Short mmCIF file of C-alpha atoms in Angstrom, two decimals:
data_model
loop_
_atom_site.label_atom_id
_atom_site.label_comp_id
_atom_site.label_asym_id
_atom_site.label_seq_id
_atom_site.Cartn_x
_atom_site.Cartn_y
_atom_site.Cartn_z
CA UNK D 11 -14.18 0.65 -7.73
CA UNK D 12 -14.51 1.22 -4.08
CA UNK D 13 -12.54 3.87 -2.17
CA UNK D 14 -9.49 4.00 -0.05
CA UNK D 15 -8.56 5.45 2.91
CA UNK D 16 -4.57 5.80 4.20
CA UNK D 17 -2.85 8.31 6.34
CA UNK D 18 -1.49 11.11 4.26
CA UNK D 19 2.13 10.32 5.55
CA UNK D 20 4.49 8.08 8.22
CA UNK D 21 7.48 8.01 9.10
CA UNK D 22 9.75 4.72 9.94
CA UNK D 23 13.38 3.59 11.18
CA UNK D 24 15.16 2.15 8.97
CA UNK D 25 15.84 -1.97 10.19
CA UNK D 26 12.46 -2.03 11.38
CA UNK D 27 9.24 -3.14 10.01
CA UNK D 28 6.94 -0.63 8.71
CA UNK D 29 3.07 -1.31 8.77
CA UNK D 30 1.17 0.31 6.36
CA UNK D 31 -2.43 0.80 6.79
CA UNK D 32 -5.53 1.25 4.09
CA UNK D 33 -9.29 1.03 4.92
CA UNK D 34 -11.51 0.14 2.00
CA UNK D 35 -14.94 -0.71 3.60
CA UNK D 36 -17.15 -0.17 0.46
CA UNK D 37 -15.04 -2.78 -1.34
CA UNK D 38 -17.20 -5.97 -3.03
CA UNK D 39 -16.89 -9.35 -3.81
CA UNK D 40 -14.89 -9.53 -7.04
CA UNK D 41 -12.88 -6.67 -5.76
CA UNK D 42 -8.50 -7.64 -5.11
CA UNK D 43 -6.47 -5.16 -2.65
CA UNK D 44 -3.37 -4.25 -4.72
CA UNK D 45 -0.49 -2.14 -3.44
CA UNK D 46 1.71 -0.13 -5.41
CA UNK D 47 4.76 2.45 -4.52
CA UNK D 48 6.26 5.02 -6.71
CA UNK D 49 9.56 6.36 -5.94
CA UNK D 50 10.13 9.89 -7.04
CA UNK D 51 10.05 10.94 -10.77
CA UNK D 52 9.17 6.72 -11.68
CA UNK D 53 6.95 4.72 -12.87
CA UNK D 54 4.38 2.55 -10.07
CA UNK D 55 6.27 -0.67 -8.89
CA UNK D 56 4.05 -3.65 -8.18
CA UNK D 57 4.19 -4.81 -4.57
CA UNK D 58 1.49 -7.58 -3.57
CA UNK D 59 -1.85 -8.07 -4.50
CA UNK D 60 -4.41 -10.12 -2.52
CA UNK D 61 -8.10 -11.22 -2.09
CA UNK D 62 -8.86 -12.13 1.35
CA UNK D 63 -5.72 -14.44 2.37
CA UNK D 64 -2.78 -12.82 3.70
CA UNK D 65 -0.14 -12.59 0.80
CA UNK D 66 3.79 -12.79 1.02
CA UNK D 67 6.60 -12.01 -1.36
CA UNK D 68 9.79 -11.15 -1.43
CA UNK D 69 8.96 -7.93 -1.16
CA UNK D 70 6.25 -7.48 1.56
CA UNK D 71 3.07 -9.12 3.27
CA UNK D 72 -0.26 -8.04 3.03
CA UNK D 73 -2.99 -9.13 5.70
CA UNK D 74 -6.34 -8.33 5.08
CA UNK D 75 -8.74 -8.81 7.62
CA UNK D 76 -11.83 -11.43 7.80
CA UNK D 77 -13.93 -8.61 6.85
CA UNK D 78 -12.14 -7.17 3.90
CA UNK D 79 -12.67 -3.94 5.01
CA UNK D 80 -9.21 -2.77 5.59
CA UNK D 81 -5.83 -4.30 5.15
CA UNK D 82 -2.28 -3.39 6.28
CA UNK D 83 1.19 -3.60 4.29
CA UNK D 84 3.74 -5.22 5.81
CA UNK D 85 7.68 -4.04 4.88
CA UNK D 86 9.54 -6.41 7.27
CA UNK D 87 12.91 -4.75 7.27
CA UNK D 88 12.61 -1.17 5.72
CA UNK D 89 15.36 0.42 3.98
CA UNK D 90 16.17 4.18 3.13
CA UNK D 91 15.21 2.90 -0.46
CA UNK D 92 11.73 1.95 0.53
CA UNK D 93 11.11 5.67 0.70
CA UNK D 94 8.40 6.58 -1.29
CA UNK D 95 4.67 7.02 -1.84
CA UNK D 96 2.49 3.89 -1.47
CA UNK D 97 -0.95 3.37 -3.01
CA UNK D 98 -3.62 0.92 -1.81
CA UNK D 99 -5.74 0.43 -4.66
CA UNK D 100 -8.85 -1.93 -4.50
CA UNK D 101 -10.21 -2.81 -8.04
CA UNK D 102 -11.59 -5.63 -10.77
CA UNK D 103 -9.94 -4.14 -13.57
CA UNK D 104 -8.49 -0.74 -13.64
CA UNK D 105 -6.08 1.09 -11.63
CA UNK D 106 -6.95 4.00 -9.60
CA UNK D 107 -4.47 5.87 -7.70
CA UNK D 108 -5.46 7.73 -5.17
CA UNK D 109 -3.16 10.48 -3.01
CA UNK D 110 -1.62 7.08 -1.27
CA UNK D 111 1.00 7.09 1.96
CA UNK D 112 4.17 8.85 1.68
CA UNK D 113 6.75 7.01 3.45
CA UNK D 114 9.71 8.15 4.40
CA UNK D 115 12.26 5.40 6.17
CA UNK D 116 14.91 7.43 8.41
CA UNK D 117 18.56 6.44 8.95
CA UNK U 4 8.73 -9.26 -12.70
CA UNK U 5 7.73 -7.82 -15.82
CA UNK U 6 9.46 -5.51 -17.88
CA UNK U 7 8.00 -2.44 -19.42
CA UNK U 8 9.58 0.59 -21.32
CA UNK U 9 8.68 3.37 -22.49
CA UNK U 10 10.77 5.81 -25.35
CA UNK U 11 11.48 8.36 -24.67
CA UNK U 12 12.18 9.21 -21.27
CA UNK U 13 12.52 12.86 -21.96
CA UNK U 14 11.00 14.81 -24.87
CA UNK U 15 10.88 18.95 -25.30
CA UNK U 16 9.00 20.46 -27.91
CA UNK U 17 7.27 23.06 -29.37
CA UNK U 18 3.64 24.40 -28.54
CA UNK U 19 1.61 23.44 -31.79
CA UNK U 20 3.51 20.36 -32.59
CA UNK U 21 2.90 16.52 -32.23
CA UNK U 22 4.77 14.10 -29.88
CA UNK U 23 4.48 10.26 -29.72
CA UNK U 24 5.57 7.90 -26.86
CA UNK U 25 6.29 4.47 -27.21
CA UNK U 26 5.23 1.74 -24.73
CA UNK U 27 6.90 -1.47 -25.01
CA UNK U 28 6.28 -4.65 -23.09
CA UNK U 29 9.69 -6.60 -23.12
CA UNK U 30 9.48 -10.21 -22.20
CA UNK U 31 5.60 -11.13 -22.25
CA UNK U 32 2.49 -10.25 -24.67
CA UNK U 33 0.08 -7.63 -23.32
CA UNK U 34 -3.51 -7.55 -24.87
CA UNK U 35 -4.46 -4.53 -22.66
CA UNK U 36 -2.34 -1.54 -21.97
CA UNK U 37 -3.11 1.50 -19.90
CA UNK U 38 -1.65 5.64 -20.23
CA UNK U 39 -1.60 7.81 -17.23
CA UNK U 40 -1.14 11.29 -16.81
CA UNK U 41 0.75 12.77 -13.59
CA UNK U 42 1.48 16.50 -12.91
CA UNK U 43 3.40 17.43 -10.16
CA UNK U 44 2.61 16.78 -6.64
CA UNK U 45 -0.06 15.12 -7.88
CA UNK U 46 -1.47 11.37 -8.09
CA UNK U 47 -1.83 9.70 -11.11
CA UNK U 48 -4.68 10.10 -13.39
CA UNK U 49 -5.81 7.41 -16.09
CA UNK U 50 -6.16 8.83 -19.53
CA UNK U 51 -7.44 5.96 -21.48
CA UNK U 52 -7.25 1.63 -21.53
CA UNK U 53 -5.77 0.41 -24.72
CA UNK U 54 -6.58 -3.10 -26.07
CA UNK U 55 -4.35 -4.65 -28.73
CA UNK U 56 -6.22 -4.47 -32.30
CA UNK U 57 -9.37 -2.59 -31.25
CA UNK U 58 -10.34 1.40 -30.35
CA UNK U 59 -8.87 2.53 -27.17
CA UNK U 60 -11.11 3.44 -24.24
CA UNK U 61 -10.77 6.63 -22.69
CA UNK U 62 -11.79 8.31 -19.03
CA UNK U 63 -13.72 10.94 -18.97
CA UNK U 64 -12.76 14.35 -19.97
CA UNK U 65 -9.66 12.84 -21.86
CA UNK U 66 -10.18 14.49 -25.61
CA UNK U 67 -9.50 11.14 -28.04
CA UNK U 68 -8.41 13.72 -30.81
CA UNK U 69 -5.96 14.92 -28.91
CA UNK U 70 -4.34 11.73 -27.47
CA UNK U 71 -4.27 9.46 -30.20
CA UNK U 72 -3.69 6.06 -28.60
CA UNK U 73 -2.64 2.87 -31.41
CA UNK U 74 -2.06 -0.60 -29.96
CA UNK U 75 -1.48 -2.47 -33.36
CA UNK U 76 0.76 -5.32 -31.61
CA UNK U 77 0.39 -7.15 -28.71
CA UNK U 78 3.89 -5.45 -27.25
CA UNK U 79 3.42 -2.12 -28.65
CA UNK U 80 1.43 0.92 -27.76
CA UNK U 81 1.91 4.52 -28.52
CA UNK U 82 0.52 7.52 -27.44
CA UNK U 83 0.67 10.55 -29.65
CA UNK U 84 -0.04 14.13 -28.32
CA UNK U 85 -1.11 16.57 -30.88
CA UNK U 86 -0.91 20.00 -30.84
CA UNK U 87 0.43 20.07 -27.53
CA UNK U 88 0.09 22.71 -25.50
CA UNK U 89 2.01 23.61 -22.37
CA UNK U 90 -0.68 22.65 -20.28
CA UNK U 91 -0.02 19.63 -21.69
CA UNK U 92 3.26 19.17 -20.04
CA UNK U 93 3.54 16.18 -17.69
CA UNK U 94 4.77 12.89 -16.59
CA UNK U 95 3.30 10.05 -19.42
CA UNK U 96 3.36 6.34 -17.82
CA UNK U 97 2.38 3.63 -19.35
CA UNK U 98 1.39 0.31 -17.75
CA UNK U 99 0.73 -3.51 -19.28
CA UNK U 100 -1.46 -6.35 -17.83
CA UNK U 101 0.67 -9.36 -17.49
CA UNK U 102 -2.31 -11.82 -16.84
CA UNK U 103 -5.87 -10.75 -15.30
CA UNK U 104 -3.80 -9.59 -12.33
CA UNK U 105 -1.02 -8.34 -12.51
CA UNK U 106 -0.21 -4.58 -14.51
CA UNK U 107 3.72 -2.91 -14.83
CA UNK U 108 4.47 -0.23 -15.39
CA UNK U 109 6.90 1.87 -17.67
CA UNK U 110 9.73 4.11 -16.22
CA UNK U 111 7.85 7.42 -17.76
CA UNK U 112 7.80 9.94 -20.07
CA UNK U 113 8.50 13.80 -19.04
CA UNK U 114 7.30 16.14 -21.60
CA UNK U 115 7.56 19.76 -21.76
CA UNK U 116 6.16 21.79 -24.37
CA UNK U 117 7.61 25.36 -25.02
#
């Protein structure tokens, strides 16, 4: 599976949108860009996935650019509940977390 | 989304003896479940890929004797830690594959062994 890159940690306001980056320039053809947070002491929650279109849910968007080799995680309206560490994860098959983006929204 | 549970949440027990954690997937059929291994501060680390009816695959340096992994139904796998250790001690999750997509995971399982 190819590698990921994200900054070790941001900071946000809470209300405003938080952009998430991830570069992943080794990644191949078969290869989806998955997200995933964990919030302290629980198990990974499923964000978005995506293979080269931009992606929306209720939860977030994820635009991955024309290249494929990095992508960004939208959070449109962050809340102090969206605190937590965020893994960018690109893969076939298997999961592979990596140290991920800790995320911490402030009041 | 997908549901996924995992019994128990908690477990404390004795160096020597065996533990087993359940992973359930609630409202859908999973043919492929995973177990993952997270100590503190740390990321997590797949143990082993578990397909329903067959011999579960595991990462390297995982010791199969030790986690015994059983997938007999298509909503059930357990993991069973023998002769645990206290280095054994950790944070168990369990995920299942909802289609070729899409994996949950289970709440956790925090084990300590005395």
């Amino acid at each position: 599976d190819a590698k990921t890159t994200q900054p070790p940690s941001m900071d946000c306001a809470e209300g405003r949108a938080a952009n998430l980056p991830c570069n992943h320039s080794t990644i191949s053809g078969n290869e989806y860009v998955y997200w995933y947070r964990q919030i302290h002491s629980q198990g990974p929650q499923y964000i978005i996935h995506g293979l080269k279109n931009n992606e929306t849910n209720e939860m977030a968007s994820l635009i991955i650019t024309e290249d494929r080799k990095s992508s960004t995680l939208i959070l449109p309206h962050a809340t102090l509940r969206d605190t937590a560490v965020y893994y960018c994860i690109v893969t076939w098959y298997k999961l592979s977390f990596g140290a991920g983006t800790t995320v911490t929204v402030r009041a | 989304g997908a549901v996924v549970s995992q019994h128990p949440s908690r477990v404390i027990c004795k160096s020597g003896t065996s533990v087993k954690i359940e992973c359930r997937s609630l409202d859908f059929q999973a043919t492929t479940m995973f177990w993952y291994r997270q100590f503190p501060k740390q990321s997590l680390m797949l143990m082993a890929t578990s397909n329903e009816g067959s011999k579960a695959t595991y990462e390297q340096g995982v010791e199969k004797d030790k986690f015994l992994i059983n997938h007999a139904s298509l909503t059930l796998s357990t993991l069973t830690v023998t002769s645990a250790h206290p280095e054994d001690s950790s944070f168990y999750i369990c995920s299942a594959k909802v289609d070729t997509y899409e994996q949950y995971f289970g709440p956790g399982t925090r084990l300590t062994v005395t």
